[in-house]
Amino acid sequence: MSAPLLEVRGLTVEFPTRRGILRALDGVSFAIAPGEVLGVVGESGAGKSLTGAAIIGLLAPPGRIAGGSILLDGARIDHLPAEAMRRIRGRRIGAIFQDPLTTLNPLYTIGRQLIETIQTHLGLSGADARARAVHWLEEVGIPAAARRIDAYPHEFSGGQRQRVVIALALCAEPRLVIADEPTTALDVSIQAQIIALLKRLAREHTTAVMLITHDMGVIAETADRVAVMYAGRIAEIGPVADVVRAPAHPYTAGLMASIPALEHRVARLAQIEGAMPRLDAIPPGCAFNPRCPRAHDRCRAERPELMGAGATEAACWLHAPAHAESSPAHA
Amino acid sequence: MPEAPLTPADATTDMPVLEVTGVTRLFDVSRPWLQRVLAAERKLFLRAVDDISFTIARGTTLSLVGESGCGKSTVARLAVGLLRPTAGEIHFEGQPLSTARAQPALRRRMNMIFQDPFASLNPRWRVRDIVAEPIRAFALARGAEAVRGRVEALLTQVGLSAADGEKYPHEFSGGQRQRISIARALASEPEFLICDEPTSALDVSVQAQILNLMRDLQDRLGLTYLFISHNLAVVRHMSDRLGVMYLGRIVELGPAETVFRTPAHPYTRLLLEAIPDLERVGQPRTPVGGEVPSPIDPPPGCPFHPRCPLANDRCRQEKPAHARTGEVLVACHAVEEGRSA
């Protein structure tokens, strides 16, 4: 991999509460290369959105980065002053959120919002900024862009609004885009259009994308690599084809097996018993051990870090050298 | 024009549990009276469900699938009697639905499971009271002891423990709450459950638990399901028969396996093509163009024609009727004329 564009090392995020400190992210480390799409997948509360929020400096108080570092192009961007972070956001890191209606200001035309972003970050004149805004609307496939630029968000359909949001995120030509559930609010037929668009633009502009979603199907088709999160940590990370076809972590294996397949019908879906632990009740050792069919004594006592497991890396003691002779995780 | 109800291959001689014949439901979406009169506008109706017909055989699952606004949830509400059809008839156990709803003995035999387990349980009631309410309402058990025993049996049946009855809904996770909803729905000893997106608020691993539970219960209790979902993979896992809806119409209806293996309607094909899938790692796809038109102002002719690769002049003018191919009903001129191959 070339020099990473984004590097996250040992990121820890805590929420102080009256009943003690909740650790929502605990030692999360990964990197994204320029032009690469990294999928981040996990169930609700696994910490995937929080990871994105920490990177763009939008952690909701009282959440705080309690440890680790975030590097963009080799320079640290965690703990930057709010004003410096604001300039990075939009210019160097774009963001796309789930609900296009809350991302767009309903009182301004989409043109005004695009032009303001372009002028703020690229310093273009009014006419140039407008031409560029029209260009971006054409790029994301808004028909009659020159006329539609003066329309308000409510005049667009859901899918078109999400296209506008993508234009807004990309118009300052950021090197990294954080897309948090960008297609979850959309219907399946629209979802495929938006994924194809995001993928094409990322490739054409060599923009790195951190794609956060709970939908493994979206990741499988879009991402180059995938990080599977569980209870605030990365359980497994690796090339998407390997994670999907030969998952190394028992949680990933269970997750894959529990997704109903479109190609065939099974009598019974594989299911992982129980639910992800709450932040105030994360078990000692590996957080997954109470639900893991292959847990052994070491899993209950000692917390595994990411270690090499075939083509991927998994935080699982099954892949510790002592366990080297054992079979793959999906028993 | 109601067509003859389709009989599934494995149908028993029993009458269908639910029979829906030519049902249409309009919603009045006009502006307020004064504004309408001042602007000399006519009343405006949204045709949420447009002349649909289907039957559900005992012990089977019929699923309705479609994108937002296709009318699938309206069908669920019509089937359970929360809405009345503008035109057409619904029969439950051979009786008109309104007659059936008026008799407690029949009314208790249908129940509904909703999408959001956070909104559908009263937060101020203990779980045992939530589950006991239908038992008390229909007097299915007499005496506190008998009711308690029944509640405990129901909670165990859905994979919770008897002691969970003492807790409040907020003490449970989303998946467990959906189990409570199912226990409550089963409390009136129904035969027919209407499930409106029962797992779409849940994470996948929890979704698998709930889907497995629903199928186990169907096998054990002989339940009949009307299953509403936008998720085709979930639908495939659950259904015996499948109806694909688009803008208020069922465009394709038939045995689920047949529809999934050999989808006939261009919309069904595009929908199946559009779904991101694990087995297609890194493969490019052709996304469906366009978006669902507004149901207030549907296109003339076949409602799907603006997005359909096979559309011709006839499709733009004439609404297609259902034509039968084998066991499948399809509403498409192109399929009927053999242009779809």
XYZ file of C-alpha atoms in Angstrom:
672
model
C 0.000 0.000 0.000
C 1.269 3.508 -0.804
C 1.656 6.056 1.973
C -1.709 6.194 3.722
C -3.880 9.256 3.306
C -5.608 8.715 6.612
C -4.073 6.876 9.493
C -5.918 6.174 12.712
C -3.806 4.783 15.549
C -5.230 3.423 18.780
C -8.221 5.779 18.695
C -10.113 5.762 21.980
C -13.285 7.769 22.549
C -14.892 8.134 25.952
C -18.146 9.517 27.242
C -18.027 10.658 30.864
C -21.360 9.975 32.546
C -22.613 10.249 36.096
C -22.112 6.544 36.541
C -18.566 6.510 35.260
C -16.703 6.744 31.997
C -18.059 4.790 29.037
C -15.445 3.762 26.519
C -17.231 3.774 23.163
C -14.160 3.254 20.998
C -11.233 1.333 22.353
C -7.955 1.273 20.461
C -9.208 1.484 16.882
C -6.417 1.457 14.279
C -6.636 1.441 10.490
C -5.392 3.299 7.436
C -6.887 4.352 4.111
C -4.756 4.816 0.982
C -5.513 7.530 -1.596
C -8.333 6.442 -3.876
C -9.218 3.486 -1.695
C -12.718 2.667 -0.451
C -12.674 1.297 3.085
C -15.978 -0.142 4.246
C -16.751 -0.005 7.953
C -19.479 -2.394 8.950
C -21.047 -3.373 12.239
C -24.302 -3.515 14.128
C -25.920 -0.556 15.880
C -23.709 0.677 18.677
C -20.532 -0.985 17.405
C -18.876 2.415 17.062
C -18.725 2.806 13.298
C -20.412 6.207 13.093
C -18.480 7.381 16.123
C -15.218 6.569 14.348
C -16.320 8.753 11.437
C -17.421 11.563 13.741
C -14.090 11.481 15.598
C -12.157 11.772 12.332
C -14.061 14.819 11.103
C -13.964 16.379 14.561
C -17.704 16.273 15.116
C -17.904 14.188 18.281
C -20.995 15.197 20.186
C -20.076 16.454 23.673
C -19.421 15.090 26.232
C -17.716 12.557 23.953
C -13.961 13.123 23.725
C -10.924 11.578 22.174
C -9.173 10.032 25.160
C -6.269 8.424 23.379
C -4.624 7.615 20.087
C -4.045 9.813 17.085
C -5.576 10.625 13.709
C -3.225 11.580 10.873
C -4.271 13.088 7.562
C -1.426 13.157 5.021
C 0.945 12.492 7.886
C -0.148 15.468 10.021
C -2.179 15.055 13.198
C -5.712 16.401 13.018
C -7.052 15.227 16.363
C -7.118 17.976 18.997
C -6.872 20.761 16.414
C -8.545 24.037 17.391
C -12.158 24.219 16.226
C -11.400 26.871 13.580
C -8.552 24.868 12.008
C -10.715 21.749 12.008
C -13.540 23.661 10.351
C -11.232 24.547 7.461
C -10.180 20.913 7.031
C -13.789 19.800 7.037
C -15.192 20.361 3.588
C -11.830 21.246 2.031
C -9.863 18.106 2.773
C -12.484 15.814 4.301
C -16.002 15.740 2.885
C -18.949 14.164 4.643
C -22.119 12.469 3.413
C -24.758 11.526 5.954
C -27.724 9.217 5.915
C -30.549 11.684 5.611
C -30.172 14.202 2.776
C -33.000 16.295 4.187
C -31.100 17.126 7.345
C -27.832 17.750 5.492
C -29.293 20.372 3.168
C -30.560 23.696 4.450
C -34.237 23.822 3.426
C -34.252 27.650 3.285
C -31.453 28.035 0.724
C -31.385 26.955 -2.899
C -29.017 24.096 -3.536
C -27.010 26.451 -5.757
C -26.423 28.855 -2.902
C -25.251 25.998 -0.685
C -22.900 24.641 -3.339
C -21.528 28.077 -4.282
C -20.948 28.997 -0.648
C -18.980 25.779 -0.118
C -16.931 26.288 -3.285
C -16.164 29.922 -2.479
C -15.250 29.196 1.115
C -12.862 26.392 0.307
C -11.553 27.175 -3.175
C -11.742 30.981 -3.138
C -13.346 31.287 -6.569
C -15.286 34.331 -7.745
C -19.098 34.250 -7.849
C -19.448 33.426 -11.547
C -16.678 30.820 -11.500
C -18.126 29.222 -8.387
C -21.535 29.044 -10.015
C -20.125 27.440 -13.151
C -18.354 24.926 -10.987
C -21.535 24.205 -9.019
C -23.385 23.507 -12.271
C -20.523 21.265 -13.355
C -20.805 19.247 -10.130
C -24.564 18.913 -10.444
C -24.002 17.520 -13.930
C -21.333 15.194 -12.550
C -23.776 13.681 -10.062
C -26.442 13.279 -12.719
C -28.966 16.038 -11.982
C -30.822 16.652 -15.262
C -31.016 20.283 -16.503
C -28.435 21.292 -13.893
C -28.160 24.910 -15.083
C -31.848 25.427 -14.355
C -32.227 23.153 -11.323
C -29.396 24.905 -9.479
C -31.868 27.559 -8.326
C -34.307 25.038 -6.888
C -34.798 24.367 -3.177
C -34.105 20.977 -1.575
C -37.803 20.117 -1.236
C -38.180 20.315 -5.006
C -35.953 17.266 -5.430
C -36.779 13.620 -4.866
C -34.959 11.590 -2.205
C -32.468 10.083 -4.608
C -31.736 13.424 -6.258
C -31.242 15.079 -2.880
C -28.636 12.482 -2.008
C -26.955 13.260 -5.348
C -26.873 16.934 -4.377
C -25.370 15.990 -1.013
C -22.663 14.036 -2.826
C -21.972 17.072 -5.029
C -21.763 19.196 -1.886
C -19.312 16.776 -0.271
C -17.098 16.544 -3.358
C -17.231 20.085 -4.780
C -14.234 21.314 -2.793
C -12.362 18.245 -4.050
C -11.481 16.727 -0.697
C -8.958 13.914 -0.527
C -11.150 11.896 1.846
C -14.903 11.472 2.021
C -16.627 9.990 5.039
C -19.950 8.529 3.932
C -22.083 7.464 6.885
C -24.957 5.220 5.737
C -25.284 7.197 2.470
C -27.903 4.859 0.985
C -29.810 3.642 4.033
C -32.680 6.107 3.629
C -33.101 5.246 -0.057
C -35.032 2.548 -1.876
C -33.047 -0.357 -3.333
C -33.323 0.745 -6.939
C -32.050 4.235 -6.015
C -29.428 2.802 -3.679
C -27.670 1.059 -6.571
C -27.533 4.329 -8.525
C -26.011 6.230 -5.610
C -23.413 3.535 -4.883
C -22.379 3.436 -8.545
C -22.090 7.228 -8.572
C -20.021 7.397 -5.392
C -17.727 4.682 -6.647
C -17.209 6.313 -10.040
C -16.478 9.751 -8.599
C -14.085 8.368 -6.013
C -12.149 6.578 -8.740
C -12.088 9.529 -11.145
C -10.916 11.983 -8.508
C -8.762 9.485 -6.560
C -10.723 10.405 -3.467
C -10.415 8.006 -0.568
C -13.765 6.953 0.880
C -14.609 5.677 4.324
C -17.988 4.013 3.746
C -19.854 3.362 6.977
C -22.884 1.092 6.708
C -24.684 -1.782 8.383
C -25.413 -3.326 4.972
C -22.816 -5.935 4.120
C -24.167 -6.152 0.568
C -23.320 -2.488 -0.063
C -19.815 -3.007 1.305
C -19.290 -6.169 -0.718
C -19.979 -4.337 -3.945
C -18.329 -1.025 -3.205
C -15.369 -1.373 -0.873
C -11.783 -2.448 -1.532
C -11.167 -3.350 2.090
C -13.550 -3.741 4.991
C -13.275 -3.272 8.748
C -15.788 -5.175 10.857
C -16.476 -3.462 14.174
C -17.823 -4.993 17.355
C -18.326 -3.299 20.725
C -16.042 -0.364 19.965
C -13.184 -2.329 18.431
C -12.206 -3.668 15.044
C -12.837 -7.409 15.039
C -11.500 -8.024 11.566
C -10.026 -5.987 8.724
C -8.918 -7.059 5.281
C -9.648 -7.164 1.541
C -13.383 -7.317 1.057
C -13.435 -10.538 -0.983
C -11.472 -12.390 1.714
C -13.562 -11.085 4.598
C -16.785 -12.021 2.808
C -15.717 -15.412 1.464
C -13.373 -16.638 4.211
C -14.021 -14.652 7.373
C -11.359 -15.242 10.025
C -13.200 -13.903 13.066
C -16.125 -15.970 14.402
C -18.191 -12.770 14.674
C -17.653 -11.965 10.987
C -18.471 -15.552 10.085
C -21.697 -15.393 12.109
C -22.619 -12.035 10.623
C -22.154 -13.279 7.060
C -24.146 -16.443 7.710
C -27.041 -14.543 9.277
C -27.699 -12.518 6.110
C -30.495 -14.110 4.082
C -29.209 -14.824 0.577
C -31.001 -13.781 -2.549
C -29.657 -16.662 -4.599
C -31.124 -19.526 -2.614
C -33.355 -20.301 0.306
C -32.132 -22.078 3.416
C -34.282 -23.872 5.946
C -32.829 -21.874 8.795
C -30.623 -18.806 8.979
C -27.486 -19.098 11.062
C -27.918 -16.893 14.085
C -25.579 -15.446 16.673
C -27.216 -15.920 20.037
C -27.657 -12.921 22.297
C -26.901 -9.312 21.465
C -23.904 -6.997 21.460
C -23.013 -5.975 25.041
C -23.859 -2.503 26.285
C -20.934 -0.142 26.765
C -21.180 -0.393 30.545
C -21.121 -4.186 30.493
C -18.372 -5.154 28.060
C -17.082 -8.536 29.201
C -13.403 -9.014 30.073
C -11.159 -10.638 27.512
C -12.583 -10.679 23.998
C -15.851 -8.698 23.942
C -17.411 -11.355 21.721
C -16.584 -14.338 23.980
C -20.054 -14.820 25.582
C -21.621 -15.217 22.121
C -18.728 -17.033 20.469
C -19.166 -20.723 19.641
C -15.397 -21.233 19.750
C -14.483 -19.306 22.896
C -11.893 -20.879 25.173
C -10.262 -19.884 28.446
C -7.845 -17.407 26.949
C -10.734 -15.512 25.268
C -12.379 -14.937 28.637
C -9.217 -13.666 30.287
C -7.104 -11.821 27.753
C -8.107 -9.304 25.126
C -6.889 -10.132 21.600
C -5.338 -7.451 19.362
C -5.516 -7.626 15.570
C -3.249 -10.404 14.289
C -2.566 -11.909 10.882
C -5.188 -14.495 9.898
C -4.678 -15.629 6.335
C -5.413 -12.746 3.976
C -7.034 -10.622 6.679
C -6.269 -9.496 10.211
C -8.549 -10.596 13.028
C -8.658 -9.819 16.734
C -9.163 -13.424 17.729
C -7.071 -15.872 19.728
C -7.888 -18.644 17.249
C -5.244 -17.071 15.065
C -2.559 -16.785 17.732
C 0.593 -18.767 16.845
C -0.226 -21.342 19.569
C -3.473 -22.004 17.740
C -1.850 -22.121 14.327
C -2.746 -25.748 13.692
C -6.452 -25.184 14.320
C -9.006 -24.925 11.532
C -10.439 -21.667 10.132
C -12.957 -19.804 12.252
C -16.101 -20.668 10.362
C -16.586 -24.136 11.747
C -61.380 -5.917 -13.021
C -60.914 -8.680 -10.462
C -59.370 -11.789 -11.921
C -59.977 -15.274 -10.602
C -57.924 -15.815 -7.433
C -54.835 -17.839 -8.035
C -54.782 -21.208 -6.338
C -51.370 -22.341 -5.147
C -50.244 -25.775 -6.230
C -50.215 -27.132 -2.699
C -53.601 -25.693 -1.728
C -55.740 -27.735 0.536
C -59.461 -27.869 -0.041
C -59.731 -25.354 2.807
C -61.003 -21.930 1.989
C -58.277 -19.309 2.018
C -57.652 -17.526 5.312
C -57.708 -14.172 3.589
C -59.238 -13.331 0.258
C -58.741 -9.877 -1.202
C -60.779 -9.108 -4.313
C -60.370 -6.001 -6.446
C -59.469 -3.765 -3.517
C -58.774 -0.094 -4.126
C -58.007 2.484 -1.468
C -57.927 6.212 -2.115
C -56.686 8.860 0.270
C -57.998 12.387 0.069
C -54.941 14.621 -0.219
C -56.816 17.777 -1.255
C -55.892 21.100 0.219
C -58.214 22.453 2.943
C -61.731 23.261 1.733
C -61.446 27.064 1.690
C -58.135 27.139 -0.160
C -59.443 24.603 -2.619
C -62.590 26.562 -3.331
C -60.705 29.868 -3.656
C -58.263 28.357 -6.101
C -61.118 26.525 -7.879
C -59.291 23.226 -7.542
C -60.826 19.807 -7.684
C -60.490 17.267 -4.936
C -57.218 15.381 -5.167
C -56.965 11.692 -4.394
C -53.951 9.503 -3.914
C -54.571 5.998 -5.206
C -52.511 4.088 -2.619
C -53.854 0.675 -3.581
C -55.271 0.104 -7.026
C -57.466 -2.908 -7.771
C -55.472 -5.653 -6.126
C -56.554 -9.253 -5.610
C -54.874 -12.136 -3.814
C -55.624 -15.017 -1.484
C -53.595 -16.556 1.299
C -53.934 -20.289 1.914
C -53.894 -21.630 5.466
C -50.467 -22.185 6.954
C -48.615 -20.339 4.199
C -46.875 -17.000 3.881
C -47.697 -14.448 1.225
C -45.222 -11.590 1.013
C -45.736 -8.220 -0.550
C -42.570 -6.462 -1.580
C -41.927 -3.077 -3.117
C -40.280 0.285 -2.664
C -41.541 3.109 -0.433
C -44.907 4.397 -1.499
C -45.926 1.289 -3.416
C -48.875 0.715 -1.080
C -47.688 -2.410 0.730
C -48.290 -1.055 4.232
C -51.712 0.210 3.175
C -52.556 -3.358 2.165
C -51.464 -4.539 5.624
C -53.721 -1.998 7.283
C -56.619 -2.919 5.002
C -56.126 -6.618 5.728
C -56.267 -6.141 9.480
C -59.232 -3.770 9.269
C -57.464 -0.584 10.351
C -58.508 0.962 7.029
C -61.586 0.282 4.933
C -61.279 -0.283 1.203
C -62.730 2.393 -1.086
C -63.780 -0.382 -3.464
C -63.509 -4.156 -3.506
C -63.936 -6.808 -0.850
C -61.852 -8.529 1.775
C -62.941 -11.847 3.260
C -61.435 -13.382 6.378
C -62.267 -17.046 6.999
C -64.997 -16.798 4.384
C -66.755 -13.840 5.995
C -66.623 -10.184 4.982
C -63.885 -8.532 7.030
C -66.215 -6.028 8.713
C -68.483 -8.867 9.860
C -65.486 -10.887 11.031
C -64.075 -7.924 12.952
C -67.384 -7.503 14.765
C -67.164 -11.001 16.272
C -64.586 -11.386 19.039
C -64.241 -15.090 18.250
C -63.067 -14.265 14.731
C -61.364 -10.969 15.521
C -58.927 -12.590 17.918
C -57.803 -14.931 15.158
C -55.954 -12.158 13.358
C -53.254 -9.955 14.777
C -50.508 -7.643 13.667
C -46.772 -7.245 14.299
C -45.444 -3.766 13.638
C -42.113 -2.494 12.405
C -40.916 -0.425 15.314
C -40.638 -2.365 18.578
C -39.859 0.915 20.339
C -43.162 2.544 19.393
C -45.494 -0.432 19.556
C -45.052 -1.344 23.245
C -46.473 0.827 26.019
C -43.415 2.009 27.989
C -45.388 2.323 31.221
C -46.628 -1.247 31.296
C -44.741 -4.250 32.539
C -44.145 -6.879 29.865
C -46.491 -9.328 31.625
C -49.338 -6.811 31.364
C -48.557 -6.065 27.717
C -48.733 -9.751 26.871
C -51.728 -10.396 29.141
C -53.905 -7.663 27.630
C -55.266 -9.726 24.703
C -55.771 -12.716 27.019
C -57.897 -10.580 29.333
C -59.652 -8.731 26.505
C -60.823 -11.961 24.898
C -61.255 -13.785 28.249
C -59.009 -16.604 27.047
C -57.950 -17.522 30.574
C -59.773 -17.012 33.846
C -58.150 -16.016 37.094
C -54.828 -14.317 37.766
C -53.053 -17.643 38.110
C -54.170 -18.928 34.725
C -53.326 -15.632 33.000
C -49.871 -15.621 34.548
C -49.257 -19.188 33.442
C -50.297 -18.328 29.891
C -48.053 -15.220 29.795
C -45.093 -17.233 31.035
C -45.710 -19.889 28.419
C -45.883 -17.220 25.679
C -42.665 -15.539 26.817
C -40.867 -18.878 26.845
C -42.253 -19.672 23.421
C -40.632 -16.590 21.897
C -37.292 -17.232 23.604
C -37.583 -14.934 26.597
C -37.630 -16.109 30.197
C -40.708 -16.151 32.407
C -38.996 -13.693 34.776
C -38.786 -11.101 31.962
C -42.485 -10.428 32.504
C -41.656 -8.285 35.512
C -39.540 -5.868 33.470
C -40.466 -2.805 31.433
C -39.909 -2.541 27.651
C -36.969 -0.118 28.002
C -34.944 -2.830 29.699
C -34.846 -4.851 26.495
C -32.890 -4.561 23.256
C -34.633 -4.072 19.912
C -34.649 -7.773 19.072
C -36.007 -8.735 22.484
C -38.722 -6.099 22.173
C -39.746 -7.573 18.852
C -40.004 -10.923 20.664
C -42.340 -9.263 23.168
C -44.432 -7.899 20.256
C -44.653 -11.413 18.857
C -45.636 -12.851 22.246
C -48.372 -10.244 22.508
C -49.548 -10.959 18.967
C -49.718 -14.680 19.798
C -51.556 -14.103 23.074
C -54.984 -14.036 21.434
C -54.220 -17.446 19.871
C -54.434 -16.112 16.310
C -54.119 -18.108 13.130
C -53.318 -15.192 10.900
C -50.551 -12.669 11.537
C -49.957 -9.538 9.498
C -46.317 -8.571 9.777
C -45.432 -5.098 8.523
C -41.628 -4.895 8.142
C -41.087 -6.857 11.378
C -37.302 -6.913 11.114
C -36.359 -3.754 9.266
C -35.548 -1.913 12.508
C -33.203 -4.697 13.628
C -29.551 -5.543 13.050
C -28.850 -8.485 10.747
C -27.788 -10.984 13.402
C -30.901 -10.135 15.425
C -33.016 -10.184 12.279
C -31.915 -13.783 11.714
C -33.083 -14.688 15.242
C -36.517 -13.137 14.676
C -36.986 -14.648 11.201
C -36.049 -18.097 12.512
C -38.471 -17.645 15.412
C -41.279 -16.626 13.070
C -40.757 -19.687 10.900
C -40.537 -22.010 13.901
C -43.808 -20.604 15.205
C -45.415 -21.062 11.818
C -44.363 -24.715 11.725
C -45.444 -25.364 15.292
C -48.716 -23.421 15.373
C -49.731 -23.612 11.715
C -49.794 -19.814 11.407
C -50.653 -17.955 8.232
C -48.619 -14.828 7.498
C -49.088 -11.760 5.382
C -45.520 -10.520 5.338
C -44.728 -6.994 4.203
C -41.130 -6.033 3.493
C -38.920 -3.995 1.222
C -36.064 -6.465 1.664
C -36.147 -9.068 -1.091
C -33.655 -11.395 0.578
C -35.764 -11.489 3.741
C -38.873 -12.034 1.645
C -37.256 -14.917 -0.190
C -36.413 -16.538 3.108
C -39.963 -16.229 4.453
C -42.419 -16.619 1.585
C -44.379 -19.346 -0.091
C -45.945 -16.864 -2.441
C -44.851 -13.402 -3.439
C -46.550 -10.287 -4.743
C -44.411 -7.498 -6.186
C -46.047 -4.082 -5.844
C -45.421 -0.924 -7.812
C -47.426 2.280 -7.394
C -50.385 0.599 -5.747
C -50.627 -2.351 -8.135
C -49.456 -5.931 -7.825
C -47.387 -6.263 -10.993
C -46.380 -9.867 -10.445
C -47.892 -12.528 -8.184
C -46.925 -16.160 -7.913
C -45.003 -18.853 -6.033
C -41.957 -17.201 -4.469
C -39.463 -19.677 -5.897
C -40.765 -19.181 -9.431
C -40.754 -15.399 -9.162
C -37.197 -15.383 -7.798
C -35.891 -17.910 -10.307
C -37.639 -16.605 -13.401
C -38.882 -13.088 -12.733
C -41.235 -12.096 -15.534
C -42.166 -8.460 -14.978
C -39.452 -5.969 -15.971
C -39.825 -4.254 -12.578
C -39.254 -7.509 -10.675
C -36.170 -8.117 -12.812
C -34.790 -4.645 -12.198
C -35.481 -4.933 -8.473
C -33.654 -8.257 -8.232
C -30.817 -6.826 -10.294
C -30.486 -3.761 -8.053
C -29.905 -5.447 -4.724
C -26.373 -5.323 -3.381
C -25.383 -8.852 -2.671
C -22.565 -10.632 -0.908
C -22.082 -13.014 -3.794
C -21.267 -10.178 -6.139
C -18.086 -8.871 -4.568
C -16.609 -6.166 -6.769
C -18.874 -6.921 -9.743
C -20.230 -3.928 -11.610
C -23.964 -3.686 -12.124
C -26.411 -1.737 -14.226
C -28.449 0.398 -11.868
C -32.157 0.931 -12.537
C -32.690 4.366 -14.003
C -35.200 6.866 -12.690
C -37.256 6.921 -9.529
C -40.742 5.909 -8.437
C -43.213 8.544 -9.727
C -45.566 10.274 -7.320
C -48.686 8.191 -6.620
C -50.727 11.416 -6.657
C -49.962 11.860 -10.332
C -49.179 8.401 -11.694
C -48.150 8.069 -15.327
C -50.893 6.968 -17.749
C -50.913 3.424 -19.060
C -48.601 1.067 -17.235
C -47.291 2.900 -14.146
C -43.824 1.440 -14.714
C -43.429 2.582 -18.326
C -41.198 5.643 -17.676
C -38.515 3.368 -16.189
C -39.133 0.302 -18.292
C -36.620 -0.730 -20.969
C -39.381 -2.565 -22.857
C -41.979 0.212 -22.925
C -43.705 1.023 -26.222
C -46.712 3.130 -27.228
C -49.236 0.624 -25.956
C -47.578 0.663 -22.503
C -47.833 4.454 -22.436
C -51.584 4.421 -23.088
C -53.161 1.235 -21.860
C -53.015 -0.121 -18.330
C -51.986 -3.793 -18.575
C -54.317 -6.416 -17.120
C -53.005 -9.468 -15.289
C -52.222 -12.375 -17.563
C -51.455 -15.818 -16.285
C -48.282 -17.647 -17.268
C -48.218 -20.998 -15.516
C -48.768 -20.208 -11.852
C -47.707 -16.594 -12.124
C -49.880 -13.555 -12.789
C -48.090 -10.698 -14.515
C -49.414 -7.277 -15.466
C -47.231 -6.371 -18.418
C -47.923 -5.859 -22.123
C -44.387 -6.871 -23.055
C -44.658 -10.211 -21.262
C -48.096 -10.835 -22.734
C -46.888 -10.063 -26.256
C -43.723 -12.102 -25.794
C -41.467 -9.047 -26.205
C -39.683 -9.618 -22.890
C -37.433 -12.564 -23.729
